[in-house]
CSV table of N, CA and C in Angstrom, one decimal:
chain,number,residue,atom,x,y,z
K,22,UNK,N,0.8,-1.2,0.0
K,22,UNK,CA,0.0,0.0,0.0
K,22,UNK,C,0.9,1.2,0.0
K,23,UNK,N,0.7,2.8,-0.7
K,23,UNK,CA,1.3,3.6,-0.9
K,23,UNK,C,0.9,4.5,-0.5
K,24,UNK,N,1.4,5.8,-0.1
K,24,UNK,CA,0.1,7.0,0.2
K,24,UNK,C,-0.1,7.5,-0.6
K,25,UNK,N,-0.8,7.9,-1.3
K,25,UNK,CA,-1.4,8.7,-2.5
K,25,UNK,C,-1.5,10.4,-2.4
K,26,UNK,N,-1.7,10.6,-1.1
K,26,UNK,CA,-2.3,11.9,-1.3
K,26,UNK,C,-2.2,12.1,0.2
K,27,UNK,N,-1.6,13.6,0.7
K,27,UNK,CA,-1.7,14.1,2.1
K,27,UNK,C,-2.6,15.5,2.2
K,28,UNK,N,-3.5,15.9,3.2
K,28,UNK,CA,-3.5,17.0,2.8
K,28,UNK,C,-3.6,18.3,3.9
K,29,UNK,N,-3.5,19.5,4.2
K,29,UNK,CA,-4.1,19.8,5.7
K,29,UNK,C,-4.7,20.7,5.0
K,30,UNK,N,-6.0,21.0,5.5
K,30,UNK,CA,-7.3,21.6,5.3
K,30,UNK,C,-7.7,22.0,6.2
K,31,UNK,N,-8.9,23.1,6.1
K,31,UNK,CA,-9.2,24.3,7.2
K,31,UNK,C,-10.7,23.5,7.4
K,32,UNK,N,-11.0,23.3,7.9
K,32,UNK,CA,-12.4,23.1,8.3
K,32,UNK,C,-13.4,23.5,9.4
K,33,UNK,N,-13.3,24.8,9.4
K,33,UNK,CA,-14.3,25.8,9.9
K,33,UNK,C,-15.6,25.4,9.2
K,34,UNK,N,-16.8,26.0,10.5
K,34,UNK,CA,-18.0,25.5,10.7
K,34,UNK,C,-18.5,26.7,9.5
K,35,UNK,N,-18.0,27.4,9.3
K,35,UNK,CA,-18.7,28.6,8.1
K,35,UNK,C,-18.9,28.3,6.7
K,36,UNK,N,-18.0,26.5,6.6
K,36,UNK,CA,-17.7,26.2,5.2
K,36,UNK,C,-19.3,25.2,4.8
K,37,UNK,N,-19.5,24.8,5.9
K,37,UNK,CA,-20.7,24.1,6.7
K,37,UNK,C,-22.0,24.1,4.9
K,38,UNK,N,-22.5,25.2,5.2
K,38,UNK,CA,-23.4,25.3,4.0
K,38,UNK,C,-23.1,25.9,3.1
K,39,UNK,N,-23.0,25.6,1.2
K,39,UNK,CA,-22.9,26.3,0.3
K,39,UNK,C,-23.0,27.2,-0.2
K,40,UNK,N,-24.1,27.7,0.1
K,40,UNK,CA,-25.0,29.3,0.2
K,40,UNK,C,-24.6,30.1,1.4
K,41,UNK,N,-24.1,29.9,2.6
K,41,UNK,CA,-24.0,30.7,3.7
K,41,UNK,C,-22.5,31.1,3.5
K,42,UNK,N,-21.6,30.2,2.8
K,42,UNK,CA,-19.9,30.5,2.9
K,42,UNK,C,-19.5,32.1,2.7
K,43,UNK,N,-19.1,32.7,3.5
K,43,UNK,CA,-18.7,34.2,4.1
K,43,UNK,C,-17.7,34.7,2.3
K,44,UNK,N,-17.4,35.5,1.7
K,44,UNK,CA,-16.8,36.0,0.4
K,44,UNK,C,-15.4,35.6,0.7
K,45,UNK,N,-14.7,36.0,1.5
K,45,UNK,CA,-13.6,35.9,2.2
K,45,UNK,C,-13.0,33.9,1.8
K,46,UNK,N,-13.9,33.6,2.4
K,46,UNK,CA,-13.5,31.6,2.1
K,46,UNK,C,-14.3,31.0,0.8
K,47,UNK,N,-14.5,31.9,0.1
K,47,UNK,CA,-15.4,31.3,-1.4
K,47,UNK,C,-13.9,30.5,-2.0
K,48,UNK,N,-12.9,31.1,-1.8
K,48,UNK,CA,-11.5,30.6,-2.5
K,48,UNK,C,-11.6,29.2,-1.9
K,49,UNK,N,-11.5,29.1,-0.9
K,49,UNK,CA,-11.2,27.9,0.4
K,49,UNK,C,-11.8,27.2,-0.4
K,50,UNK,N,-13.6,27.1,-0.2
K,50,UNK,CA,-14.4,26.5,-0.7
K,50,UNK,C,-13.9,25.4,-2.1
K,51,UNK,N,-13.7,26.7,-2.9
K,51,UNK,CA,-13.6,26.0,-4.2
K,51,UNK,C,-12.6,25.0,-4.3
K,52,UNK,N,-11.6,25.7,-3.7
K,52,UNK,CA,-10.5,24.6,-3.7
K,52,UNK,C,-10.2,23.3,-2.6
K,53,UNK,N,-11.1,23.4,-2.4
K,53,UNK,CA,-11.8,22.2,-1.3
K,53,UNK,C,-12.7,21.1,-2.4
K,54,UNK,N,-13.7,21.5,-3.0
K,54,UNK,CA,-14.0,20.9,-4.1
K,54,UNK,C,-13.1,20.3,-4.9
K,55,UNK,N,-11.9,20.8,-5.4
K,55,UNK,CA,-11.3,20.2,-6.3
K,55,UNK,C,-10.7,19.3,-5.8
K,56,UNK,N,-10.4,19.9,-4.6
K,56,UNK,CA,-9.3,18.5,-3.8
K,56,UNK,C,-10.4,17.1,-3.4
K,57,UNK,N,-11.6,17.4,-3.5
K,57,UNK,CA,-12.4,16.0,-3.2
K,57,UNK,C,-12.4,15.6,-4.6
K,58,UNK,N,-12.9,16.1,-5.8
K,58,UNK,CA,-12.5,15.3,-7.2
K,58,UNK,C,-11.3,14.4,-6.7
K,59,UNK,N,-10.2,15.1,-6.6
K,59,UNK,CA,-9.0,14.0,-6.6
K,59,UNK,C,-8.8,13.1,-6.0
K,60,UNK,N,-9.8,12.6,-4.9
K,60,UNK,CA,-9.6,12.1,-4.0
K,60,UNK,C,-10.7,10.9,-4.5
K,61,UNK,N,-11.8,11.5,-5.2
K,61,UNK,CA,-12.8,10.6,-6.1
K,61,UNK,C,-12.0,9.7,-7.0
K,62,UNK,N,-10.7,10.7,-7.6
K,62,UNK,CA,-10.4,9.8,-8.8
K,62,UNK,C,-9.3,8.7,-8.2
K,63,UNK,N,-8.7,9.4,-7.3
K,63,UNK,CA,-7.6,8.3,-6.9
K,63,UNK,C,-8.5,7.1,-6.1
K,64,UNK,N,-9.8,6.9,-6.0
K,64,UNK,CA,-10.6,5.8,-5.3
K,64,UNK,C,-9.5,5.4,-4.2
K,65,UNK,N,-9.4,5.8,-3.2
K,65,UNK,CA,-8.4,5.2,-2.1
K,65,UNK,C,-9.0,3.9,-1.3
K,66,UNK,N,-8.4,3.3,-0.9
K,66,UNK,CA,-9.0,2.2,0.2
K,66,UNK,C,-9.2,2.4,0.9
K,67,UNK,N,-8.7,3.0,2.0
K,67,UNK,CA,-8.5,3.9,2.9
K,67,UNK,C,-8.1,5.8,3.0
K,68,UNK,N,-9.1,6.3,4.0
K,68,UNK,CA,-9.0,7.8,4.4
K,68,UNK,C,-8.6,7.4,5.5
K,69,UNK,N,-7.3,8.1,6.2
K,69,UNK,CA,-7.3,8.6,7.7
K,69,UNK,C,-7.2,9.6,7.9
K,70,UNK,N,-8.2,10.1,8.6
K,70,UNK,CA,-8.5,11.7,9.4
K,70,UNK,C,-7.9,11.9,10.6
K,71,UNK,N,-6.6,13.0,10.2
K,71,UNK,CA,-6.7,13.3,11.8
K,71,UNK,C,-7.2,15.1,12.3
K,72,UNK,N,-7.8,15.1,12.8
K,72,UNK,CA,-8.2,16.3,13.5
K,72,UNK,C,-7.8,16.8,14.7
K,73,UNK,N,-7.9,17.9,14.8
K,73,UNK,CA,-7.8,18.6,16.2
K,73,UNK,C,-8.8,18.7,17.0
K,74,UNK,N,-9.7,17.8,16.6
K,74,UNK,CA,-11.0,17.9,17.7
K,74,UNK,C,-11.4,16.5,17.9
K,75,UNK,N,-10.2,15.8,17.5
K,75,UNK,CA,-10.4,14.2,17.4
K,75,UNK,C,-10.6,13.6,19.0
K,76,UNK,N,-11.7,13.2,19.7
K,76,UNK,CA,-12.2,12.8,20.8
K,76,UNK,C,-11.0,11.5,21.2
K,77,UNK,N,-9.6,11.9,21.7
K,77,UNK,CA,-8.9,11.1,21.6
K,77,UNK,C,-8.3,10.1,23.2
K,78,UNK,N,-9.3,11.8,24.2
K,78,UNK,CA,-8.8,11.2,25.3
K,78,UNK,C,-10.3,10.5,26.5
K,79,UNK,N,-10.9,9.8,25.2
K,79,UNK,CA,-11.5,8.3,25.8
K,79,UNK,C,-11.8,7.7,24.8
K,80,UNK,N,-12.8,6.6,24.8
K,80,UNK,CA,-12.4,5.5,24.0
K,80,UNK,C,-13.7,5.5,23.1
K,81,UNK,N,-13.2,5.5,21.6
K,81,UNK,CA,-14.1,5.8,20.5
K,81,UNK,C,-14.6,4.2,19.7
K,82,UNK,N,-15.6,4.0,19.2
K,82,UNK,CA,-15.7,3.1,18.2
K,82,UNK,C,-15.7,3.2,16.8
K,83,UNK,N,-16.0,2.0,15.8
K,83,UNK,CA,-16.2,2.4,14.6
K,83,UNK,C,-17.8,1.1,14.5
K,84,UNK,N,-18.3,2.3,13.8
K,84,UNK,CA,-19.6,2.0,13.6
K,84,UNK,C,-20.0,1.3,12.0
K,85,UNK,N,-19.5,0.2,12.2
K,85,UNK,CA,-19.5,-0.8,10.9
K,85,UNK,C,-21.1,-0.8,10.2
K,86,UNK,N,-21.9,0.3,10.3
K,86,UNK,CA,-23.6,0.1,9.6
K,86,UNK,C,-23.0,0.4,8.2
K,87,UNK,N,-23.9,-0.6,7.4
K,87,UNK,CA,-23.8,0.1,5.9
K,87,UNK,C,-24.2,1.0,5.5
K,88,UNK,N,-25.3,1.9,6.3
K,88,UNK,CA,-26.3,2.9,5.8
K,88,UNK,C,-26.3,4.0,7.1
K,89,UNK,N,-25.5,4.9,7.1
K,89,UNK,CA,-25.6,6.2,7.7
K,89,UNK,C,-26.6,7.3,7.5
K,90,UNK,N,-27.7,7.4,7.8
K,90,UNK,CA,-28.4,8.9,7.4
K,90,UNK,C,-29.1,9.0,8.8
K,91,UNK,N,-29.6,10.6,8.6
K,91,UNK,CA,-29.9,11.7,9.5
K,91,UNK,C,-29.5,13.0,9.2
K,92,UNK,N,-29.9,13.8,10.2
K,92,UNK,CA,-29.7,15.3,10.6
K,92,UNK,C,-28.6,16.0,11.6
K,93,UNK,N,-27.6,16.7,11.0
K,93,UNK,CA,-26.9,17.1,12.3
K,93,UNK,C,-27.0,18.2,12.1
K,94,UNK,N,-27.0,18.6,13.9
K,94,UNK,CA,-26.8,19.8,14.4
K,94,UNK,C,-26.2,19.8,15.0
K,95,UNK,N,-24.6,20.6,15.2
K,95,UNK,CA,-23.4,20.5,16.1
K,95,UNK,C,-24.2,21.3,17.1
K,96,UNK,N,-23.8,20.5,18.5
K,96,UNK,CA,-23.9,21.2,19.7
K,96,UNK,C,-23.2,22.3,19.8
K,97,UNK,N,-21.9,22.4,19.4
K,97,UNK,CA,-20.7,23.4,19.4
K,97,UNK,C,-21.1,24.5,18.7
K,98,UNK,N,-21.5,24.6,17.6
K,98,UNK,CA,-22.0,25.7,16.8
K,98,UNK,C,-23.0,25.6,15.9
K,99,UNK,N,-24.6,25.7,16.8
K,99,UNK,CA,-26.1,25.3,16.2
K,99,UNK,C,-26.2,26.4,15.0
K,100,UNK,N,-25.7,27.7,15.3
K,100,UNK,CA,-26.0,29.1,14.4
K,100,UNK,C,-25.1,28.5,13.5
K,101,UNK,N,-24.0,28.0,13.2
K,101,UNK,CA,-23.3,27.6,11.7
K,101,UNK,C,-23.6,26.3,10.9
K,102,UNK,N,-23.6,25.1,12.1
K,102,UNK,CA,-23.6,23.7,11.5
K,102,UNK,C,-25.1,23.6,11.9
K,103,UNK,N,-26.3,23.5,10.9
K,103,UNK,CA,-27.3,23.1,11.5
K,103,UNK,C,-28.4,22.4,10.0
K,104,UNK,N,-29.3,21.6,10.7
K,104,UNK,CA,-29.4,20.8,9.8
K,104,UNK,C,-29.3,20.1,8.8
K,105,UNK,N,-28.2,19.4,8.8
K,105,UNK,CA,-26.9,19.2,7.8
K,105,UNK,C,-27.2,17.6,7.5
K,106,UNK,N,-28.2,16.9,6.4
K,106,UNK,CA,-28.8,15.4,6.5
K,106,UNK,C,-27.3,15.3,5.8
K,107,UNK,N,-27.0,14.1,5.9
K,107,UNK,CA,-26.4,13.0,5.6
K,107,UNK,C,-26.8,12.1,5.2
K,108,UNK,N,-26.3,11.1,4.4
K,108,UNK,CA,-26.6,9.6,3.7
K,108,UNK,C,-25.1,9.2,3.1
K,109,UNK,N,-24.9,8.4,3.9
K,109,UNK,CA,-23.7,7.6,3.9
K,109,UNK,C,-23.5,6.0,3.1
K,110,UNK,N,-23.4,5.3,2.6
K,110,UNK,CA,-23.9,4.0,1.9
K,110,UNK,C,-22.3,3.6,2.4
K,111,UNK,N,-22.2,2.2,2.1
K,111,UNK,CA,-21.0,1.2,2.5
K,111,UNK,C,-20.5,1.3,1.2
K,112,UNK,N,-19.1,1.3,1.0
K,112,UNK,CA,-19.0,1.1,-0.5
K,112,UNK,C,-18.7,-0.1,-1.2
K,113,UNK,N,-18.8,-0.9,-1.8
K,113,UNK,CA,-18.3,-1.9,-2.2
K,113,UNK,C,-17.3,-1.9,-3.3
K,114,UNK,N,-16.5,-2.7,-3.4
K,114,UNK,CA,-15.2,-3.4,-4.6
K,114,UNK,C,-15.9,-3.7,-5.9
């Protein structure tokens, strides 16, 4: 296995919705798009995420469902991140 691709990215809660993104991170935005195409085309096997808000000091799972959907609303920031559905599918080979 090889690494394909590294990246560090800004991920503020303002990026959150398409229509609300502040003129200032319209740049950010776009080039956040392009960097997911690439990430589309290289089909990786694996993503690892690491974050700065990564819940690291207790013990986390992984939620092996095939089908993720719902609504979030960050407790942390309800005025930026808010009802935000999701649909997640398992992917297959």
């Amino acid at each position: 296995m090889t690494l394909e691709l590294s990246m560090l990215v800004p991920h503020v809660p303002s990026l959150c919705h398409k229509d609300q993104v502040p003129d200032f991170q319209k740049d950010m935005a776009s080039a956040m798009k392009l960097v997911a195409k690439q990430v589309k085309e290289i089909k990786p096997d694996v993503i690892v995420l690491v974050s700065c808000h990564w819940p690291s000091t207790f013990f986390h799972y992984v939620d092996c469902t095939p089908i993720h959907k719902g609504i979030l609303t960050a407790f942390e920031a309800p005025d930026l991140v808010k009802d935000v559905s999701y649909h997640y599918l398992e992917m297959k080979n």
